[in-house]
C-alpha atoms as an extended CHARMM CRD file, in Angstrom:
* protein
*
       235  EXT
         1         1  MET       CA             48.2680000000      123.9570000000       84.7360000000  PROA      1               0.0000000000
         2         2  ARG       CA             47.7600000000      121.4050000000       87.5030000000  PROA      2               0.0000000000
         3         3  ALA       CA             48.0770000000      117.6380000000       87.2300000000  PROA      3               0.0000000000
         4         4  ARG       CA             47.7350000000      114.8350000000       89.7130000000  PROA      4               0.0000000000
         5         5  ARG       CA             48.6480000000      111.1730000000       89.6760000000  PROA      5               0.0000000000
         6         6  GLU       CA             45.9440000000      108.4940000000       89.8780000000  PROA      6               0.0000000000
         7         7  ARG       CA             47.1910000000      104.9110000000       89.5180000000  PROA      7               0.0000000000
         8         8  ASP       CA             48.5880000000      104.7230000000       85.9370000000  PROA      8               0.0000000000
         9         9  LEU       CA             46.9420000000      108.0110000000       84.9930000000  PROA      9               0.0000000000
        10        10  ALA       CA             48.0180000000      111.6550000000       84.8740000000  PROA      10              0.0000000000
        11        11  ASN       CA             44.8890000000      113.7680000000       85.2890000000  PROA      11              0.0000000000
        12        12  LEU       CA             45.1090000000      117.3760000000       84.0900000000  PROA      12              0.0000000000
        13        13  GLU       CA             42.7570000000      119.1280000000       86.4860000000  PROA      13              0.0000000000
        14        14  ASP       CA             39.8100000000      121.3320000000       85.5670000000  PROA      14              0.0000000000
        15        15  GLU       CA             41.5540000000      124.4840000000       86.8250000000  PROA      15              0.0000000000
        16        16  SER       CA             44.0060000000      124.2560000000       83.9150000000  PROA      16              0.0000000000
        17        17  ALA       CA             43.0880000000      126.9880000000       81.4450000000  PROA      17              0.0000000000
        18        18  ILE       CA             44.3390000000      129.6280000000       79.0160000000  PROA      18              0.0000000000
        19        19  HSD       CA             43.1450000000      133.2210000000       79.2270000000  PROA      19              0.0000000000
        20        20  PRO       CA             41.0800000000      134.1660000000       76.1370000000  PROA      20              0.0000000000
        21        21  ASP       CA             43.4690000000      137.0240000000       75.3090000000  PROA      21              0.0000000000
        22        22  ALA       CA             46.4030000000      134.5930000000       75.1980000000  PROA      22              0.0000000000
        23        23  ARG       CA             44.8900000000      131.9910000000       72.9070000000  PROA      23              0.0000000000
        24        24  GLY       CA             46.2980000000      131.2570000000       69.4700000000  PROA      24              0.0000000000
        25        25  ARG       CA             49.9290000000      131.6240000000       70.5880000000  PROA      25              0.0000000000
        26        26  GLY       CA             50.8160000000      127.9680000000       71.0660000000  PROA      26              0.0000000000
        27        27  ILE       CA             50.4770000000      128.1060000000       74.8470000000  PROA      27              0.0000000000
        28        28  GLY       CA             48.0450000000      125.1920000000       74.9820000000  PROA      28              0.0000000000
        29        29  TRP       CA             50.3580000000      123.0290000000       72.8950000000  PROA      29              0.0000000000
        30        30  HSD       CA             53.2860000000      123.8920000000       75.1810000000  PROA      30              0.0000000000
        31        31  LEU       CA             51.2910000000      123.1400000000       78.3370000000  PROA      31              0.0000000000
        32        32  LEU       CA             50.3280000000      119.7390000000       76.9840000000  PROA      32              0.0000000000
        33        33  ASP       CA             54.0010000000      119.1010000000       76.1800000000  PROA      33              0.0000000000
        34        34  LEU       CA             54.7840000000      119.8210000000       79.8300000000  PROA      34              0.0000000000
        35        35  ALA       CA             51.9310000000      117.6050000000       81.0510000000  PROA      35              0.0000000000
        36        36  GLU       CA             53.0630000000      114.6910000000       78.9040000000  PROA      36              0.0000000000
        37        37  ALA       CA             56.6670000000      115.1100000000       80.0480000000  PROA      37              0.0000000000
        38        38  TRP       CA             55.5190000000      115.1850000000       83.6930000000  PROA      38              0.0000000000
        39        39  ALA       CA             53.5460000000      111.9720000000       83.1660000000  PROA      39              0.0000000000
        40        40  ARG       CA             56.3370000000      110.1630000000       81.3190000000  PROA      40              0.0000000000
        41        41  GLU       CA             58.8630000000      111.0400000000       84.0290000000  PROA      41              0.0000000000
        42        42  ARG       CA             56.5960000000      109.1720000000       86.4470000000  PROA      42              0.0000000000
        43        43  ASP       CA             56.0780000000      106.2030000000       84.1070000000  PROA      43              0.0000000000
        44        44  LEU       CA             52.3580000000      106.8960000000       83.8090000000  PROA      44              0.0000000000
        45        45  GLU       CA             50.5990000000      105.2200000000       80.9160000000  PROA      45              0.0000000000
        46        46  ARG       CA             47.7340000000      107.6480000000       80.2610000000  PROA      46              0.0000000000
        47        47  LEU       CA             46.9480000000      111.3670000000       80.2650000000  PROA      47              0.0000000000
        48        48  HSD       CA             43.4280000000      112.7400000000       80.7870000000  PROA      48              0.0000000000
        49        49  VAL       CA             42.4110000000      116.2530000000       79.7380000000  PROA      49              0.0000000000
        50        50  HSD       CA             38.9750000000      117.7830000000       80.3710000000  PROA      50              0.0000000000
        51        51  VAL       CA             37.8230000000      120.0460000000       77.5320000000  PROA      51              0.0000000000
        52        52  VAL       CA             34.9060000000      122.4680000000       77.1520000000  PROA      52              0.0000000000
        53        53  THR       CA             35.6060000000      124.5740000000       74.0520000000  PROA      53              0.0000000000
        54        54  GLY       CA             35.7620000000      123.5900000000       70.4010000000  PROA      54              0.0000000000
        55        55  ASP       CA             39.2780000000      125.0180000000       70.1360000000  PROA      55              0.0000000000
        56        56  GLY       CA             40.3510000000      122.8600000000       73.0580000000  PROA      56              0.0000000000
        57        57  ARG       CA             38.9030000000      119.7630000000       71.4440000000  PROA      57              0.0000000000
        58        58  ARG       CA             40.7020000000      120.4170000000       68.1860000000  PROA      58              0.0000000000
        59        59  LEU       CA             43.9520000000      120.9590000000       70.0710000000  PROA      59              0.0000000000
        60        60  VAL       CA             43.8820000000      117.6700000000       71.9510000000  PROA      60              0.0000000000
        61        61  GLU       CA             42.5830000000      115.7270000000       68.9500000000  PROA      61              0.0000000000
        62        62  ASP       CA             45.5080000000      117.0260000000       66.8910000000  PROA      62              0.0000000000
        63        63  ARG       CA             47.7840000000      115.5570000000       69.5640000000  PROA      63              0.0000000000
        64        64  GLY       CA             46.2380000000      112.0970000000       69.4040000000  PROA      64              0.0000000000
        65        65  HSD       CA             43.7440000000      112.2730000000       72.2670000000  PROA      65              0.0000000000
        66        66  GLU       CA             40.4090000000      110.4500000000       72.0200000000  PROA      66              0.0000000000
        67        67  VAL       CA             37.1270000000      111.0820000000       73.8580000000  PROA      67              0.0000000000
        68        68  VAL       CA             36.5100000000      108.5460000000       76.6240000000  PROA      68              0.0000000000
        69        69  ARG       CA             33.7350000000      110.1950000000       78.6780000000  PROA      69              0.0000000000
        70        70  TYR       CA             31.2900000000      113.0930000000       78.8170000000  PROA      70              0.0000000000
        71        71  PHE       CA             30.4010000000      115.0420000000       81.9530000000  PROA      71              0.0000000000
        72        72  TRP       CA             27.6520000000      117.5340000000       82.7390000000  PROA      72              0.0000000000
        73        73  ARG       CA             27.5450000000      120.5640000000       84.9520000000  PROA      73              0.0000000000
        74        74  MET       CA             24.0450000000      120.9270000000       86.4000000000  PROA      74              0.0000000000
        75        75  GLU       CA             22.6480000000      123.8980000000       88.3150000000  PROA      75              0.0000000000
        76        76  ILE       CA             19.5460000000      125.1620000000       90.0500000000  PROA      76              0.0000000000
        77        77  ALA       CA             18.5290000000      128.6830000000       91.0810000000  PROA      77              0.0000000000
        78        78  LEU       CA             16.8480000000      128.5580000000       94.4840000000  PROA      78              0.0000000000
        79        79  GLU       CA             14.0020000000      131.0780000000       94.4650000000  PROA      79              0.0000000000
        80        80  ALA       CA             12.9140000000      130.5160000000       98.0650000000  PROA      80              0.0000000000
        81        81  GLU       CA             14.2200000000      128.7330000000      101.1330000000  PROA      81              0.0000000000
        82        82  PRO       CA             13.7930000000      124.9960000000      100.5150000000  PROA      82              0.0000000000
        83        83  PRO       CA             11.9100000000      123.0890000000      103.2140000000  PROA      83              0.0000000000
        84        84  GLU       CA             13.7400000000      120.3860000000      105.1100000000  PROA      84              0.0000000000
        85        85  PRO       CA             12.7950000000      117.1770000000      103.2720000000  PROA      85              0.0000000000
        86        86  ASP       CA             11.2430000000      114.2080000000      104.9930000000  PROA      86              0.0000000000
        87        87  ALA       CA             13.7610000000      111.4030000000      105.3260000000  PROA      87              0.0000000000
        88        88  PRO       CA             12.6970000000      107.9910000000      104.0080000000  PROA      88              0.0000000000
        89        89  ALA       CA             11.3300000000      105.6120000000      106.6150000000  PROA      89              0.0000000000
        90        90  GLY       CA             14.0700000000      104.2830000000      108.8710000000  PROA      90              0.0000000000
        91        91  PHE       CA             16.4710000000      107.1780000000      108.2390000000  PROA      91              0.0000000000
        92        92  GLU       CA             17.3560000000      110.4430000000      109.9540000000  PROA      92              0.0000000000
        93        93  ILE       CA             19.1030000000      113.3680000000      108.2650000000  PROA      93              0.0000000000
        94        94  ARG       CA             21.3210000000      115.4400000000      110.5220000000  PROA      94              0.0000000000
        95        95  GLY       CA             24.3180000000      117.7290000000      110.4570000000  PROA      95              0.0000000000
        96        96  TYR       CA             27.9380000000      116.6500000000      110.3140000000  PROA      96              0.0000000000
        97        97  ARG       CA             29.9820000000      116.3910000000      113.5250000000  PROA      97              0.0000000000
        98        98  PRO       CA             33.6350000000      117.2260000000      112.7730000000  PROA      98              0.0000000000
        99        99  GLY       CA             36.0430000000      114.8530000000      114.4530000000  PROA      99              0.0000000000
       100       100  GLU       CA             33.2890000000      112.4360000000      115.4230000000  PROA      100             0.0000000000
       101       101  ASP       CA             31.9220000000      111.4180000000      112.0100000000  PROA      101             0.0000000000
       102       102  ASP       CA             35.0870000000      111.6670000000      109.9300000000  PROA      102             0.0000000000
       103       103  GLU       CA             36.3810000000      108.1020000000      109.6530000000  PROA      103             0.0000000000
       104       104  GLU       CA             32.9640000000      106.5200000000      109.1730000000  PROA      104             0.0000000000
       105       105  LEU       CA             32.0170000000      109.1930000000      106.6350000000  PROA      105             0.0000000000
       106       106  HSD       CA             35.2020000000      108.5080000000      104.6880000000  PROA      106             0.0000000000
       107       107  ALA       CA             34.4720000000      104.7640000000      104.6200000000  PROA      107             0.0000000000
       108       108  VAL       CA             30.9220000000      105.3250000000      103.3460000000  PROA      108             0.0000000000
       109       109  HSD       CA             32.1650000000      107.7440000000      100.6840000000  PROA      109             0.0000000000
       110       110  GLN       CA             34.7870000000      105.3090000000       99.4110000000  PROA      110             0.0000000000
       111       111  GLU       CA             32.2890000000      102.4520000000       99.2200000000  PROA      111             0.0000000000
       112       112  ALA       CA             29.6580000000      104.6010000000       97.5050000000  PROA      112             0.0000000000
       113       113  PHE       CA             32.0430000000      105.7320000000       94.7560000000  PROA      113             0.0000000000
       114       114  ALA       CA             33.9910000000      102.4880000000       94.3620000000  PROA      114             0.0000000000
       115       115  GLU       CA             32.1640000000      101.4980000000       91.1630000000  PROA      115             0.0000000000
       116       116  HSD       CA             32.3500000000      104.9180000000       89.5250000000  PROA      116             0.0000000000
       117       117  TRP       CA             34.3870000000      105.3430000000       86.3690000000  PROA      117             0.0000000000
       118       118  GLU       CA             38.1240000000      105.7930000000       87.0630000000  PROA      118             0.0000000000
       119       119  PHE       CA             37.5640000000      105.9670000000       90.8230000000  PROA      119             0.0000000000
       120       120  THR       CA             40.7920000000      106.1380000000       92.8140000000  PROA      120             0.0000000000
       121       121  PRO       CA             40.6290000000      105.2180000000       96.5300000000  PROA      121             0.0000000000
       122       122  GLU       CA             41.9740000000      107.8820000000       98.8900000000  PROA      122             0.0000000000
       123       123  GLN       CA             43.5930000000      107.4290000000      102.2650000000  PROA      123             0.0000000000
       124       124  PHE       CA             41.5720000000      108.9410000000      105.1000000000  PROA      124             0.0000000000
       125       125  ASP       CA             43.9900000000      111.7460000000      106.0140000000  PROA      125             0.0000000000
       126       126  ARG       CA             44.3450000000      112.9780000000      102.4390000000  PROA      126             0.0000000000
       127       127  TRP       CA             40.6160000000      112.6940000000      101.7780000000  PROA      127             0.0000000000
       128       128  LEU       CA             39.6730000000      114.7860000000      104.8110000000  PROA      128             0.0000000000
       129       129  LYS       CA             42.4790000000      117.3290000000      104.4900000000  PROA      129             0.0000000000
       130       130  TRP       CA             41.6230000000      118.1340000000      100.8760000000  PROA      130             0.0000000000
       131       131  ARG       CA             38.0080000000      118.8980000000      101.8130000000  PROA      131             0.0000000000
       132       132  ALA       CA             38.4620000000      120.5470000000      105.1970000000  PROA      132             0.0000000000
       133       133  SER       CA             41.2930000000      122.8190000000      104.0090000000  PROA      133             0.0000000000
       134       134  ARG       CA             39.3110000000      124.3160000000      101.1140000000  PROA      134             0.0000000000
       135       135  SER       CA             38.6480000000      128.0410000000      101.3740000000  PROA      135             0.0000000000
       136       136  ASP       CA             34.9120000000      127.3830000000      100.9210000000  PROA      136             0.0000000000
       137       137  TYR       CA             34.6920000000      124.6330000000      103.5510000000  PROA      137             0.0000000000
       138       138  ASP       CA             31.8690000000      125.0580000000      106.0530000000  PROA      138             0.0000000000
       139       139  PRO       CA             30.9090000000      122.0270000000      108.1780000000  PROA      139             0.0000000000
       140       140  GLU       CA             27.3750000000      123.4200000000      108.4630000000  PROA      140             0.0000000000
       141       141  LEU       CA             26.9130000000      122.5660000000      104.7710000000  PROA      141             0.0000000000
       142       142  TRP       CA             27.5300000000      118.8280000000      105.2160000000  PROA      142             0.0000000000
       143       143  ARG       CA             24.4390000000      116.6610000000      105.7410000000  PROA      143             0.0000000000
       144       144  LEU       CA             24.4370000000      113.0130000000      106.8010000000  PROA      144             0.0000000000
       145       145  ALA       CA             21.8330000000      110.2560000000      106.5990000000  PROA      145             0.0000000000
       146       146  ILE       CA             21.7350000000      107.9100000000      109.5890000000  PROA      146             0.0000000000
       147       147  ALA       CA             20.2210000000      104.4250000000      109.8080000000  PROA      147             0.0000000000
       148       148  ASP       CA             20.3620000000      102.4540000000      113.0630000000  PROA      148             0.0000000000
       149       149  GLY       CA             23.0670000000      104.7650000000      114.3750000000  PROA      149             0.0000000000
       150       150  ALA       CA             25.3580000000      104.3680000000      111.3470000000  PROA      150             0.0000000000
       151       151  ILE       CA             26.0540000000      106.7060000000      108.4270000000  PROA      151             0.0000000000
       152       152  ALA       CA             24.1910000000      105.5440000000      105.3170000000  PROA      152             0.0000000000
       153       153  GLY       CA             24.9340000000      108.4860000000      103.0250000000  PROA      153             0.0000000000
       154       154  ALA       CA             26.0120000000      112.1070000000      102.8440000000  PROA      154             0.0000000000
       155       155  ALA       CA             25.7740000000      115.3270000000      100.8530000000  PROA      155             0.0000000000
       156       156  LEU       CA             28.9820000000      117.3520000000      101.1720000000  PROA      156             0.0000000000
       157       157  ALA       CA             28.4880000000      120.9040000000       99.9350000000  PROA      157             0.0000000000
       158       158  PHE       CA             30.7360000000      123.9530000000       99.7310000000  PROA      158             0.0000000000
       159       159  GLY       CA             29.9990000000      127.5690000000       98.9740000000  PROA      159             0.0000000000
       160       160  GLU       CA             31.6010000000      130.8960000000       98.1300000000  PROA      160             0.0000000000
       161       161  ARG       CA             29.5750000000      134.1000000000       97.7400000000  PROA      161             0.0000000000
       162       162  HSD       CA             26.2780000000      133.1420000000       96.1090000000  PROA      162             0.0000000000
       163       163  LEU       CA             27.4040000000      129.8770000000       94.5120000000  PROA      163             0.0000000000
       164       164  GLY       CA             26.9200000000      126.5980000000       96.3210000000  PROA      164             0.0000000000
       165       165  TRP       CA             28.5890000000      123.4350000000       95.0920000000  PROA      165             0.0000000000
       166       166  VAL       CA             27.6480000000      119.8450000000       95.9430000000  PROA      166             0.0000000000
       167       167  LEU       CA             30.9810000000      118.0950000000       95.6670000000  PROA      167             0.0000000000
       168       168  ASP       CA             29.8790000000      114.6770000000       96.9070000000  PROA      168             0.0000000000
       169       169  LEU       CA             26.4870000000      113.0030000000       97.0600000000  PROA      169             0.0000000000
       170       170  ALA       CA             27.1510000000      109.5210000000       98.3930000000  PROA      170             0.0000000000
       171       171  VAL       CA             24.7000000000      106.7820000000       99.3370000000  PROA      171             0.0000000000
       172       172  GLY       CA             25.9370000000      103.4080000000      100.4970000000  PROA      172             0.0000000000
       173       173  PRO       CA             25.1230000000      100.5660000000       98.0700000000  PROA      173             0.0000000000
       174       174  GLY       CA             22.8250000000       98.8890000000      100.5830000000  PROA      174             0.0000000000
       175       175  PHE       CA             20.6370000000      101.9890000000      100.9680000000  PROA      175             0.0000000000
       176       176  ARG       CA             19.9230000000      102.9570000000       97.3620000000  PROA      176             0.0000000000
       177       177  ARG       CA             16.5740000000      103.1100000000       95.5260000000  PROA      177             0.0000000000
       178       178  ARG       CA             14.7900000000      104.4300000000       98.6220000000  PROA      178             0.0000000000
       179       179  GLY       CA             14.7990000000      108.1640000000       97.9160000000  PROA      179             0.0000000000
       180       180  LEU       CA             17.7000000000      108.8120000000      100.2640000000  PROA      180             0.0000000000
       181       181  GLY       CA             19.8980000000      110.5300000000       97.6800000000  PROA      181             0.0000000000
       182       182  GLU       CA             17.2050000000      113.0470000000       96.7650000000  PROA      182             0.0000000000
       183       183  ALA       CA             16.4290000000      113.7480000000      100.4270000000  PROA      183             0.0000000000
       184       184  LEU       CA             20.1190000000      114.3980000000      101.1210000000  PROA      184             0.0000000000
       185       185  LEU       CA             20.4280000000      116.6430000000       98.0760000000  PROA      185             0.0000000000
       186       186  ARG       CA             17.3970000000      118.7130000000       99.0720000000  PROA      186             0.0000000000
       187       187  SER       CA             18.6930000000      118.9550000000      102.6310000000  PROA      187             0.0000000000
       188       188  GLY       CA             21.9470000000      120.2340000000      101.1470000000  PROA      188             0.0000000000
       189       189  PHE       CA             20.0020000000      122.8340000000       99.1310000000  PROA      189             0.0000000000
       190       190  ARG       CA             18.4130000000      124.0760000000      102.3470000000  PROA      190             0.0000000000
       191       191  ALA       CA             21.7520000000      124.2920000000      104.1580000000  PROA      191             0.0000000000
       192       192  LEU       CA             23.2630000000      126.2150000000      101.2400000000  PROA      192             0.0000000000
       193       193  TRP       CA             20.3390000000      128.6400000000      101.1170000000  PROA      193             0.0000000000
       194       194  GLN       CA             20.7060000000      129.2910000000      104.8320000000  PROA      194             0.0000000000
       195       195  GLY       CA             24.4040000000      129.9250000000      104.2270000000  PROA      195             0.0000000000
       196       196  GLY       CA             23.5710000000      132.5940000000      101.6480000000  PROA      196             0.0000000000
       197       197  HSD       CA             24.0440000000      130.5310000000       98.4910000000  PROA      197             0.0000000000
       198       198  LYS       CA             21.0830000000      130.9630000000       96.1620000000  PROA      198             0.0000000000
       199       199  ARG       CA             22.4930000000      129.0910000000       93.1890000000  PROA      199             0.0000000000
       200       200  VAL       CA             23.7430000000      125.5070000000       93.4390000000  PROA      200             0.0000000000
       201       201  GLY       CA             25.7750000000      123.4450000000       91.0050000000  PROA      201             0.0000000000
       202       202  LEU       CA             27.4070000000      120.0610000000       90.7380000000  PROA      202             0.0000000000
       203       203  GLU       CA             29.1830000000      117.8580000000       88.2320000000  PROA      203             0.0000000000
       204       204  VAL       CA             28.0100000000      114.4320000000       87.1220000000  PROA      204             0.0000000000
       205       205  ASP       CA             29.2030000000      111.6850000000       84.8240000000  PROA      205             0.0000000000
       206       206  SER       CA             26.6540000000      111.5810000000       81.9820000000  PROA      206             0.0000000000
       207       207  GLU       CA             26.8890000000      107.7730000000       82.0290000000  PROA      207             0.0000000000
       208       208  ASN       CA             26.4790000000      107.4350000000       85.7920000000  PROA      208             0.0000000000
       209       209  GLU       CA             24.9500000000      104.0270000000       86.4550000000  PROA      209             0.0000000000
       210       210  THR       CA             23.3470000000      104.8560000000       89.8130000000  PROA      210             0.0000000000
       211       211  GLY       CA             20.6660000000      107.0780000000       88.2560000000  PROA      211             0.0000000000
       212       212  ALA       CA             22.2310000000      110.2910000000       89.5650000000  PROA      212             0.0000000000
       213       213  THR       CA             21.3820000000      112.3830000000       86.4930000000  PROA      213             0.0000000000
       214       214  ARG       CA             17.6840000000      111.5280000000       86.7900000000  PROA      214             0.0000000000
       215       215  LEU       CA             17.7910000000      112.3090000000       90.5170000000  PROA      215             0.0000000000
       216       216  TYR       CA             19.2300000000      115.7750000000       89.8620000000  PROA      216             0.0000000000
       217       217  GLU       CA             16.6120000000      116.4790000000       87.2050000000  PROA      217             0.0000000000
       218       218  ARG       CA             13.8180000000      115.5000000000       89.6280000000  PROA      218             0.0000000000
       219       219  ALA       CA             15.2770000000      117.9740000000       92.1060000000  PROA      219             0.0000000000
       220       220  GLY       CA             14.9640000000      120.7360000000       89.4910000000  PROA      220             0.0000000000
       221       221  MET       CA             18.5630000000      120.9150000000       88.2760000000  PROA      221             0.0000000000
       222       222  LYS       CA             19.3420000000      121.5450000000       84.6130000000  PROA      222             0.0000000000
       223       223  VAL       CA             22.4140000000      120.9600000000       82.4660000000  PROA      223             0.0000000000
       224       224  THR       CA             24.3230000000      124.2270000000       81.9780000000  PROA      224             0.0000000000
       225       225  ARG       CA             27.5490000000      122.8900000000       80.4740000000  PROA      225             0.0000000000
       226       226  ARG       CA             28.7650000000      119.7490000000       78.7620000000  PROA      226             0.0000000000
       227       227  TYR       CA             32.4010000000      118.8260000000       78.4590000000  PROA      227             0.0000000000
       228       228  ALA       CA             34.4760000000      115.9010000000       77.3350000000  PROA      228             0.0000000000
       229       229  THR       CA             37.2880000000      113.9370000000       78.9240000000  PROA      229             0.0000000000
       230       230  TYR       CA             40.0030000000      113.0270000000       76.4350000000  PROA      230             0.0000000000
       231       231  GLU       CA             42.6350000000      110.3450000000       76.9060000000  PROA      231             0.0000000000
       232       232  LYS       CA             46.0390000000      109.8280000000       75.3440000000  PROA      232             0.0000000000
       233       233  ARG       CA             48.0230000000      106.6330000000       75.7380000000  PROA      233             0.0000000000
       234       234  LEU       CA             51.6460000000      107.4170000000       76.5440000000  PROA      234             0.0000000000
       235       235  SER       CA             53.0500000000      103.9080000000       76.2430000000  PROA      235             0.0000000000
């Protein structure tokens, strides 16, 4: 079980799980007891749990949790090397330059996600360290969109073995509705293919207001898993 603090919220992370052979022994109930105690000790008002299975849903519902959001996992199997997409007029898509692009990239990311549900701003050092210290970090998989010398958007991908993962697809608010997000995503597909990753996935809020789900469908991605975020008020 892993939890992190976000404002007034304790967020039980996706890695939290129970092995199938150990289910039905009260372990899930005990873990949620621990999570609630951890949150209360820190005076947090809410606990979020992300649930995939029917058993998991029944467990959290029995403890007073209510659904507040649905998320989708979407994937695509790349059958051939994707071509490098044409950038929209006025933009260039290029690779990431570690150390040179970092602070501006962070600022664009924070602005792009500021209106997303339950977004929590991150300080630059923490934001970069969490991404660059991942075991699947490869700077060759990060693609940036440039307009007039400034970063307008980015696709930040990671990959282990044959699975590629687009963690962040960010387009600055002033550059949306121009096809930039799709061009960045397809450029990310190409980089992942070249890195040996033939299957690509990502996670998206099903109620995303920027049109992200439609963008991913246009790029050929399909929903492979649906899960719910449950919330419990602790005070």
